[in-house]
Short mmCIF file of C-alpha atoms and ligand atoms in Angstrom, two decimals:
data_model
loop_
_atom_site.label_atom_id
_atom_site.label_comp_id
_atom_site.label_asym_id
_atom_site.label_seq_id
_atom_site.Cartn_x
_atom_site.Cartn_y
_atom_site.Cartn_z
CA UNK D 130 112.21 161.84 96.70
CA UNK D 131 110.81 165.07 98.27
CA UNK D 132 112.29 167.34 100.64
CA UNK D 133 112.67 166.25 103.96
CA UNK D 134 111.44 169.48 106.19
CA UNK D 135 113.86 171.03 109.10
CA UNK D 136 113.31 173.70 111.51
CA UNK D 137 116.52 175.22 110.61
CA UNK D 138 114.39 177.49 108.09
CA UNK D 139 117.13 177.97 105.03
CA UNK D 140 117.65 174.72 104.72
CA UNK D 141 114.14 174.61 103.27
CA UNK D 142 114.95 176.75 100.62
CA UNK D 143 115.17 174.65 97.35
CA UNK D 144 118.44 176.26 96.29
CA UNK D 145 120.03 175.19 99.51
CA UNK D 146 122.79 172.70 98.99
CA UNK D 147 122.48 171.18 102.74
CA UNK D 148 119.30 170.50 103.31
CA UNK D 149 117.72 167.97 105.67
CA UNK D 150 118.32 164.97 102.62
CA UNK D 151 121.72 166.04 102.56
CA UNK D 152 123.71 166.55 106.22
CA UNK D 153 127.53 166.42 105.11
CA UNK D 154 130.71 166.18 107.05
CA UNK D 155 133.02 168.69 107.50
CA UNK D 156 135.81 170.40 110.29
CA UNK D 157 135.36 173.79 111.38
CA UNK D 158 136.69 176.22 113.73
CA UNK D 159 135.18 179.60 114.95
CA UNK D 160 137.34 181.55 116.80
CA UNK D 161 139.29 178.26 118.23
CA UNK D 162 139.66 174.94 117.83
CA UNK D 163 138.72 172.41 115.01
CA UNK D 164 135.39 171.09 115.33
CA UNK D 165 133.46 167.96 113.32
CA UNK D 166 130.22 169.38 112.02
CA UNK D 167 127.63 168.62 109.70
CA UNK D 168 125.84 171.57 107.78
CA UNK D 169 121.95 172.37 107.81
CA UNK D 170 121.13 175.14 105.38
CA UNK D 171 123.49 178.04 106.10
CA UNK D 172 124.08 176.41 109.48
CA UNK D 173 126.69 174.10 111.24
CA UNK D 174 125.56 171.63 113.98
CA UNK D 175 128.77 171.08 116.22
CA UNK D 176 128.50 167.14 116.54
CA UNK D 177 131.37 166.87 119.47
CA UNK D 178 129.23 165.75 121.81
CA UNK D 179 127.33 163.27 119.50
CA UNK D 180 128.05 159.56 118.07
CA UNK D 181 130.13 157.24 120.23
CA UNK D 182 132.46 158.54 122.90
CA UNK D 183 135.76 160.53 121.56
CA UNK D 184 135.25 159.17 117.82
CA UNK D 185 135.65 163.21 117.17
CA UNK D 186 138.60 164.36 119.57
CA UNK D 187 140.62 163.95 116.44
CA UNK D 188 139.11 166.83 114.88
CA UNK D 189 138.41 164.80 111.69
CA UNK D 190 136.33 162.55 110.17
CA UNK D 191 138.75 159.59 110.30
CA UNK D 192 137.48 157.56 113.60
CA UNK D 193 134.10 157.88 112.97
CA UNK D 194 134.71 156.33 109.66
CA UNK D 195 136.69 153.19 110.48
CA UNK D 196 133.57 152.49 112.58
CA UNK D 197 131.73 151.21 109.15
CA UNK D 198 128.36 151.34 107.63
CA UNK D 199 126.27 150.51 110.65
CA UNK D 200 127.63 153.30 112.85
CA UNK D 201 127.63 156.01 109.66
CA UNK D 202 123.57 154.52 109.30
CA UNK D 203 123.23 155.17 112.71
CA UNK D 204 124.76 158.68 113.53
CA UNK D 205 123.33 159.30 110.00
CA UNK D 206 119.50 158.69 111.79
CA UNK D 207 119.99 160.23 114.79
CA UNK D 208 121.07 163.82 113.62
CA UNK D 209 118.53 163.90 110.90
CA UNK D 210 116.00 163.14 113.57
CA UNK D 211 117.64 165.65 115.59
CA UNK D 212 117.32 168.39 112.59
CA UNK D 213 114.04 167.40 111.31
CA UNK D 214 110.98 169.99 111.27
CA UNK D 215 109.12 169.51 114.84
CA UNK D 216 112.25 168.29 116.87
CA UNK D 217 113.72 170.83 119.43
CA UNK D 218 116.03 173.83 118.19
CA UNK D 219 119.54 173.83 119.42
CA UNK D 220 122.61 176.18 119.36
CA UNK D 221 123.97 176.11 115.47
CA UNK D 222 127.19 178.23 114.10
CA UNK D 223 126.61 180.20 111.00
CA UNK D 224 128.55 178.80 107.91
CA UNK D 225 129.48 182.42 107.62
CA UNK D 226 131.52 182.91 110.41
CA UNK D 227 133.25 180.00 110.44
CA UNK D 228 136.59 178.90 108.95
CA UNK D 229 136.37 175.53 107.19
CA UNK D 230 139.73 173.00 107.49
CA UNK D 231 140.09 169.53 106.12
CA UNK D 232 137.76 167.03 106.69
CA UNK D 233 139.73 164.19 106.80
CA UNK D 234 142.94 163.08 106.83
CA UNK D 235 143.91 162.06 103.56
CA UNK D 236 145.68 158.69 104.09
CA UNK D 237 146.71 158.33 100.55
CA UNK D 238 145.78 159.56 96.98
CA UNK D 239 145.10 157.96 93.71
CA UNK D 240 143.85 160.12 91.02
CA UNK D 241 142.35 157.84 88.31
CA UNK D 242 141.81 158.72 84.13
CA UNK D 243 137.85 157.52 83.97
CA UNK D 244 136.33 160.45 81.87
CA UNK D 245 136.40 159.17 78.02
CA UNK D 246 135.65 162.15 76.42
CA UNK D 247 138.90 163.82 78.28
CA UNK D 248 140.67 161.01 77.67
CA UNK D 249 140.13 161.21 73.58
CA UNK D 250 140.37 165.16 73.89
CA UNK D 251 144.08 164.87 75.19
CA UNK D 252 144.92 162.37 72.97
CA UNK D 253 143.90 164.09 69.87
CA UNK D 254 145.65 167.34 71.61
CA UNK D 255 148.49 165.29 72.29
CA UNK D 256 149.62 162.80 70.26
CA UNK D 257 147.27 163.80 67.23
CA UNK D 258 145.32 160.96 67.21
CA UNK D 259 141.35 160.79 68.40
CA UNK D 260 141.99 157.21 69.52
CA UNK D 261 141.92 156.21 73.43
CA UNK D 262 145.06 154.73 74.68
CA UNK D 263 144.92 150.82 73.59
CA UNK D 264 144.82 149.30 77.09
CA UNK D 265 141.86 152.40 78.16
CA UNK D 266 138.74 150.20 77.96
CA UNK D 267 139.80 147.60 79.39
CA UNK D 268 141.16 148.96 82.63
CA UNK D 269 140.92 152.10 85.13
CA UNK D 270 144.08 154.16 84.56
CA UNK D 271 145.52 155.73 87.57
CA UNK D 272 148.68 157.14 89.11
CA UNK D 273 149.25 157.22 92.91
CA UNK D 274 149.68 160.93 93.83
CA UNK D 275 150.44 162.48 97.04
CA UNK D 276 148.42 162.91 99.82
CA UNK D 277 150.66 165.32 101.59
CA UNK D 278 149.65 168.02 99.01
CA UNK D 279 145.83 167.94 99.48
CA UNK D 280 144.46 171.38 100.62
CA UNK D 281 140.82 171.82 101.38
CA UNK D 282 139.08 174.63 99.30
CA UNK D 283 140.04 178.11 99.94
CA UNK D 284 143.63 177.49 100.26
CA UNK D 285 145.96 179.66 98.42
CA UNK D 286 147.75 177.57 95.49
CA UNK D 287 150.94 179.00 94.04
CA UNK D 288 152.23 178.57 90.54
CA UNK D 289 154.72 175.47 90.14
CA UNK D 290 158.47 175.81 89.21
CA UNK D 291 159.72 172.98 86.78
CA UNK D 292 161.62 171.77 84.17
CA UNK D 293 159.47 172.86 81.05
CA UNK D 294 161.05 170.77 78.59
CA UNK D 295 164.91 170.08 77.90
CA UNK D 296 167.26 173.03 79.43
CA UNK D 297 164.04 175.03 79.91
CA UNK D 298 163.13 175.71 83.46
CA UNK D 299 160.35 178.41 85.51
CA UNK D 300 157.02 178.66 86.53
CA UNK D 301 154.66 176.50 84.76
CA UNK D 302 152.89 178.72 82.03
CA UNK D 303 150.24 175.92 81.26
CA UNK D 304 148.86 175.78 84.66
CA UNK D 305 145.30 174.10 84.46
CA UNK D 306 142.37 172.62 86.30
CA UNK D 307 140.95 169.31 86.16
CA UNK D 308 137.20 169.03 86.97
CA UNK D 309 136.91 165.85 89.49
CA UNK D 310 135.00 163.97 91.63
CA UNK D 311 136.84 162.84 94.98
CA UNK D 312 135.42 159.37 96.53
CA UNK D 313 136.55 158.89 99.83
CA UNK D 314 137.41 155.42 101.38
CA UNK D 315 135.64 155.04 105.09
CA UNK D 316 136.89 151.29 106.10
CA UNK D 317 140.42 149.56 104.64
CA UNK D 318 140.87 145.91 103.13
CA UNK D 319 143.81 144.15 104.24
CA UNK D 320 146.97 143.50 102.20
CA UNK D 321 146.74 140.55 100.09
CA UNK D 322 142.95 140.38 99.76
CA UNK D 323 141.21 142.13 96.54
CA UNK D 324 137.94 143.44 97.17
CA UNK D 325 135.17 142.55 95.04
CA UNK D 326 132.82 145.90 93.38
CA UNK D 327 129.66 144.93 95.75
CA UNK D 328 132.54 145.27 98.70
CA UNK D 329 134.46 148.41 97.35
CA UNK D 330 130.73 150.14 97.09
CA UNK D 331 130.34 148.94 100.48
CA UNK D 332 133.36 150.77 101.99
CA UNK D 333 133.17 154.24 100.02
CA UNK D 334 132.09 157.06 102.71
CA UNK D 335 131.41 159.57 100.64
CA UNK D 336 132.77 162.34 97.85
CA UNK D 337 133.78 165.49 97.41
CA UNK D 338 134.54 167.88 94.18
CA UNK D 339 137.97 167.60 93.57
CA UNK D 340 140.81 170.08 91.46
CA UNK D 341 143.25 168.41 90.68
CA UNK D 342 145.98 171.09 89.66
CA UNK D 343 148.09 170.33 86.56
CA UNK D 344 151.18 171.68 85.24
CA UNK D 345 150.57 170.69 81.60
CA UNK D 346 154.11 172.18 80.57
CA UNK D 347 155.67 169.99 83.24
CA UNK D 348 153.43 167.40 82.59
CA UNK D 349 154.12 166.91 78.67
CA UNK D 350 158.21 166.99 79.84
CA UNK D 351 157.84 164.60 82.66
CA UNK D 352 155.03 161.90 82.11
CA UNK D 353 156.62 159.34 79.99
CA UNK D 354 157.28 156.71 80.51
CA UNK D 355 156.32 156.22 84.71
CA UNK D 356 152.94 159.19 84.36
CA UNK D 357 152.79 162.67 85.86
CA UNK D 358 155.08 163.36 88.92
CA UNK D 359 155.51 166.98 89.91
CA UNK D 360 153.12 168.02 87.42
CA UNK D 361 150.45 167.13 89.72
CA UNK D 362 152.36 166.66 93.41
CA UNK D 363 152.13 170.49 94.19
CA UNK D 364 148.23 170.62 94.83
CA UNK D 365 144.94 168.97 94.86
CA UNK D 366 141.95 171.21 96.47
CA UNK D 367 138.70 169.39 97.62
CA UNK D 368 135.72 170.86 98.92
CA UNK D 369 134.98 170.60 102.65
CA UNK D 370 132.21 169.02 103.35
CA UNK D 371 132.03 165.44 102.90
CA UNK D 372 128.42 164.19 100.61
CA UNK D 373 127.67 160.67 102.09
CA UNK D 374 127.57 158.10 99.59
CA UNK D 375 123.79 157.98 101.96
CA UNK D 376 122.52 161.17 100.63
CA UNK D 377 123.38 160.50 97.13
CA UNK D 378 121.75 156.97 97.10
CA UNK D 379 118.56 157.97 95.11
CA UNK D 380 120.67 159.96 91.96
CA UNK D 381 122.47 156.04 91.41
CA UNK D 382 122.91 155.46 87.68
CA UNK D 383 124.97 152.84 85.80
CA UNK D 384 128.18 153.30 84.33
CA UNK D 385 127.21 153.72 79.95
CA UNK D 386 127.35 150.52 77.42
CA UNK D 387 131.05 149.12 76.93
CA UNK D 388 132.92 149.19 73.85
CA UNK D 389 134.75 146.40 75.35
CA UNK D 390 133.69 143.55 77.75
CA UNK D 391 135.18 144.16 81.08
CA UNK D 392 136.71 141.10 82.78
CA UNK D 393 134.19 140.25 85.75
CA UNK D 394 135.67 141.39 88.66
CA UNK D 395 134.91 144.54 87.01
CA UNK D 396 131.69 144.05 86.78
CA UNK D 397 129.56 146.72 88.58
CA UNK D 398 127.45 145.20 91.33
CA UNK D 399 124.53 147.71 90.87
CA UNK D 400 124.55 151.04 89.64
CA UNK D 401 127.56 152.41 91.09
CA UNK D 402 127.85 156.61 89.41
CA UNK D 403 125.79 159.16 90.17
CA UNK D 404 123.59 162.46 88.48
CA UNK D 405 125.44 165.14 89.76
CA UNK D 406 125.65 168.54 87.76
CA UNK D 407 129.12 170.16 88.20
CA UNK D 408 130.47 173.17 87.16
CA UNK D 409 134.06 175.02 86.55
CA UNK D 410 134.13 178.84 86.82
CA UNK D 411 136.78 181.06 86.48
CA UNK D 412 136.04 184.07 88.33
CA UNK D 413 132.05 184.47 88.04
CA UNK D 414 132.49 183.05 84.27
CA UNK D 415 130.97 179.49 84.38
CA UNK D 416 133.70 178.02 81.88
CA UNK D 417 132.33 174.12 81.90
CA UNK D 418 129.22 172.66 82.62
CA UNK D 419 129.12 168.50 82.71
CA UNK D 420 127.67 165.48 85.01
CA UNK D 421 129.71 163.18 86.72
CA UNK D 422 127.55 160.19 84.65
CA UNK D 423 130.10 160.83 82.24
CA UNK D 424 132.74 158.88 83.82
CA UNK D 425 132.98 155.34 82.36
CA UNK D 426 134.23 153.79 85.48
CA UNK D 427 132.75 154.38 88.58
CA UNK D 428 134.84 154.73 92.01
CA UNK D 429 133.70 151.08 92.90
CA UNK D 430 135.19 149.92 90.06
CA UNK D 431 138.27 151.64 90.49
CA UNK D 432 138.78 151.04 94.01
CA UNK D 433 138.15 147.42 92.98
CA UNK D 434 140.80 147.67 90.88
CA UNK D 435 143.03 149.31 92.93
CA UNK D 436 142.92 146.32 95.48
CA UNK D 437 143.27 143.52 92.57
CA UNK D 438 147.00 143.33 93.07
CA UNK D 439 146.26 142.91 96.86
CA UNK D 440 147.42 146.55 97.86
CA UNK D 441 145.90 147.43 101.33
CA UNK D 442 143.57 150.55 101.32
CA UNK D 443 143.01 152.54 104.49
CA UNK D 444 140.68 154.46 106.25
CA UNK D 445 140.38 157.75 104.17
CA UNK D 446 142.40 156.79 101.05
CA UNK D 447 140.76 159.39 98.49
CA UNK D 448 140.69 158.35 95.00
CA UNK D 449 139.83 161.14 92.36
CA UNK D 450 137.88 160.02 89.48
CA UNK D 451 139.81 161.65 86.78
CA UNK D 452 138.90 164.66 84.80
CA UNK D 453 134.79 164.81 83.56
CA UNK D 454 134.46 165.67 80.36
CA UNK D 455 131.32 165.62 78.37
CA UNK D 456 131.01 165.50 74.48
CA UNK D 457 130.41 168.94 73.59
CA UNK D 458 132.97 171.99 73.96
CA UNK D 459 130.97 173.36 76.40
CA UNK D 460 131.35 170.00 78.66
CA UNK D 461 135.41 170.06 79.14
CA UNK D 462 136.39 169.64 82.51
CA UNK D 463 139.73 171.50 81.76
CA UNK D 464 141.49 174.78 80.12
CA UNK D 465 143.72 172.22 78.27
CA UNK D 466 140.58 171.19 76.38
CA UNK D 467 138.34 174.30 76.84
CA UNK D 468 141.26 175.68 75.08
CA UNK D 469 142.55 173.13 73.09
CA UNK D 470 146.19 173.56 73.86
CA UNK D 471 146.08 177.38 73.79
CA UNK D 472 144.63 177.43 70.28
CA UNK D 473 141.20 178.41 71.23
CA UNK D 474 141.55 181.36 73.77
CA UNK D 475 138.24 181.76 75.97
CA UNK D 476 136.76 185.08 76.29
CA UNK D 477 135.79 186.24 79.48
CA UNK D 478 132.65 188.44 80.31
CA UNK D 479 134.79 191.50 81.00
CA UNK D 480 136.82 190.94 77.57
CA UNK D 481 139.43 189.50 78.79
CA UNK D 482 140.95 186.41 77.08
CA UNK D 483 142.16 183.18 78.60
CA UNK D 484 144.15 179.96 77.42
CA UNK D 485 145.60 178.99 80.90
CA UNK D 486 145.29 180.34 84.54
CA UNK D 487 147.20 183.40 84.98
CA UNK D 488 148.38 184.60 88.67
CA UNK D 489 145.34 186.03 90.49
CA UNK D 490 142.63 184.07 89.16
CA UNK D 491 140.39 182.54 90.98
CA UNK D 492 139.16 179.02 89.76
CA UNK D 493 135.90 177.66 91.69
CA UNK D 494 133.79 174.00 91.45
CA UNK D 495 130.78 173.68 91.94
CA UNK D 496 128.38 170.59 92.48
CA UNK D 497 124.83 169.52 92.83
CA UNK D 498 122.38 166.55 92.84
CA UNK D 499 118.78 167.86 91.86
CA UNK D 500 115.83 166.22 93.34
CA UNK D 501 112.17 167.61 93.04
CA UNK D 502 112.66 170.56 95.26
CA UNK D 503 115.91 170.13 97.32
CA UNK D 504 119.02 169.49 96.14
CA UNK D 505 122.38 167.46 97.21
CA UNK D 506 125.04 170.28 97.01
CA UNK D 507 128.72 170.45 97.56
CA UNK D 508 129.24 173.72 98.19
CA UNK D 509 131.99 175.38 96.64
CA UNK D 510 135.69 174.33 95.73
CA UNK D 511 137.93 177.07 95.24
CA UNK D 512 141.26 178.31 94.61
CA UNK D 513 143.12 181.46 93.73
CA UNK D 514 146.77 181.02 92.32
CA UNK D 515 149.42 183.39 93.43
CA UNK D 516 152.71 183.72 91.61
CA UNK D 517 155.83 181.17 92.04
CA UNK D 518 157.89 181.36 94.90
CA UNK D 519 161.32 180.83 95.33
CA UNK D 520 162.76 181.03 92.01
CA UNK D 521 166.52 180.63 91.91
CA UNK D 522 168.67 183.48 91.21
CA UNK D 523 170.04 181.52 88.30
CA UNK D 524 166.54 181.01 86.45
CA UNK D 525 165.08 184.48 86.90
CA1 CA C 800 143.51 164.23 87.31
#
């Protein structure tokens, strides 16, 4: 894989995380209204008037994507053709000036448990033992979250108010990150009708870096015995451009050796994760550096599962993969691990000392795919958390 040449000139640059290879999805506005638009270097092509007629009046993603795999193939050739080095310039926004919305609308959300190593971490930081949960190798893990609270990157998050433990009640003083990838469902299956892994790769769209916000404090009162519920229901940011599961095609790897057979249904139809480098700052401190190949179930795998009961999925469902954790310290996807509970404060570059986000801090992902001399980017996803609001007069 080599770079594919444009004559939008930064998207030649090798650092670029759009260039021609890469063309993701995302909604924009500039001074008015929301706009579908897929970046080129530190450009935005305005694809209104492309594709078939009206699939973007909605000012999402959504219509183009229930069209299926042909029509993304097709759109997918025609702007890339339309971008490539020798084809004729047209007018492009700057990224710059531009204010970035959500991509999609989020149908429903499913945030999955499929990194091992952050799986054993909270475990051992848990319940004291370094052992998975029993039932953890045999099947995804997942909780269905809410969809409503979904924010796209750049949107202000402020600190939770909950029940802490028994009689204890404010804002959450564990607040965390989890480290995430986002796969996003394009097409639906029908109610009643499981969807084989070959099927479920068929009708994922694309991904995006995910946070998935966590109360720990809440989360440790709450989660037993139904799994988190507020803990995790006041936000999830993802990063606004869409990364077709098209562009990523050539950084395929298979999911690592079982400790356990899987029963076949769960058995991957080819290699269903991918090589992508991410990264957790907070501030301009990078705090975690890991690779999505360090999930043990891949989203094909856990949309399969997802449909084995015969639940329906719809267009745009977004299933997080569950914090990515790698083996080493320096791998944790998380301040709960990076931490270890609070017992292992992080120093800063300026001196300053963290176990958990404090009010003002700005947490960022970031993503890449590196091929020889381009890369598959994500951009960034961001976050800064203000203080709680609306604290009772009876709790302050
Ligand atoms: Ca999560």
């Amino acid at each position: 894989m080599a770079l594919k040449k444009s004559w939008v000139a930064s998207a030649n640059d090798p650092e670029s995380d759009f260039p021609l290879n890469n063309l993701p999805y995302g909604v924009f506005s500039v001074c008015g209204r929301r706009r579908c638009g897929v970046a080129i270097g530190d450009m935005i092509l305005d694809v209104s008037g492309l594709g078939p007629a009206g699939v973007f009046e909605g000012g999402n993603w959504n219509a183009f994507m229930a069209l299926g795999p042909e029509a993304w193939a097709n759109f997918r050739s025609e702007i890339t053709a339309m971008l490539a080095d020798g084809a004729a310039p047209r007018p492009l926004e700057r990224q710059a000036e531009a204010t970035m919305h959500m991509p999609l609308n989020v149908a429903e959300y499913t945030d999955f448990y499929a990194g091992r190593h952050h799986a054993e971490n909270m475990g051992e930081i848990l319940r004291g033992t370094n052992g998975l949960p029993a039932n953890w190798l045999h099947i995804p893990i997942g909780y269905n979250g809410r969809a409503s609270s979904v924010v796209v990157s750049g949107a202000p998050i402020h600190r939770p108010l909950g029940q802490l433990g028994a009689g204890r009640f404010g804002p959450s003083e564990k607040l965390d990150i989890e480290l995430e990838l986002g796969a996003i469902v394009g097409t639906g299956s029908p109610m009643g009708q499981p969807v084989t892994t070959t099927e479920a790769d068929e009708m994922i769209f694309g991904f995006v870096l995910l946070n998935d916000w966590s109360a720990r404090d809440i989360q440790g009162w709450e989660y037993q015995p139904l799994g988190p519920f507020q803990s995790k229901a006041f936000a999830t940011s993802i990063s606004p451009w869409i990364v077709t599961k098209a562009a990523l095609e050539g950084f395929r790897t298979s999911t690592p050796p079982r400790d356990m057979p899987l029963l076949p249904y769960l058995h991957e139809g080819k290699p269903s994760l991918y090589d992508i480098e991410l990264s957790a700052y907070l501030g301009t401190d990078q705090i975690s550096r890991t690779n999505a190949s360090r999930l043990y179930y891949s989203a094909a795998q856990q949309l399969t599962h997802h449909s084995l009961c015969g639940c329906p999925m719809r267009v745009g469902d977004l299933l997080g993969s569950g914090t990515i954790s790698g083996p080493t310290p320096a791998e944790f996807g998380s301040l709960m691990e990076l931490s270890w509970n609070g017992e292992k404060p992080l120093t800063l570059s300026k001196g300053e000392t963290r176990t958990f986000i404090e009010d003002g801090d700005t947490l960022t992902l970031k993503g890449h795919a590196q091929g020889d001399g381009f890369r598959i980017g994500f951009g960034a996803c961001t976050g800064t958390i203000l203080p709680a609001i609306n604290t009772p007069e009876w709790a302050k």
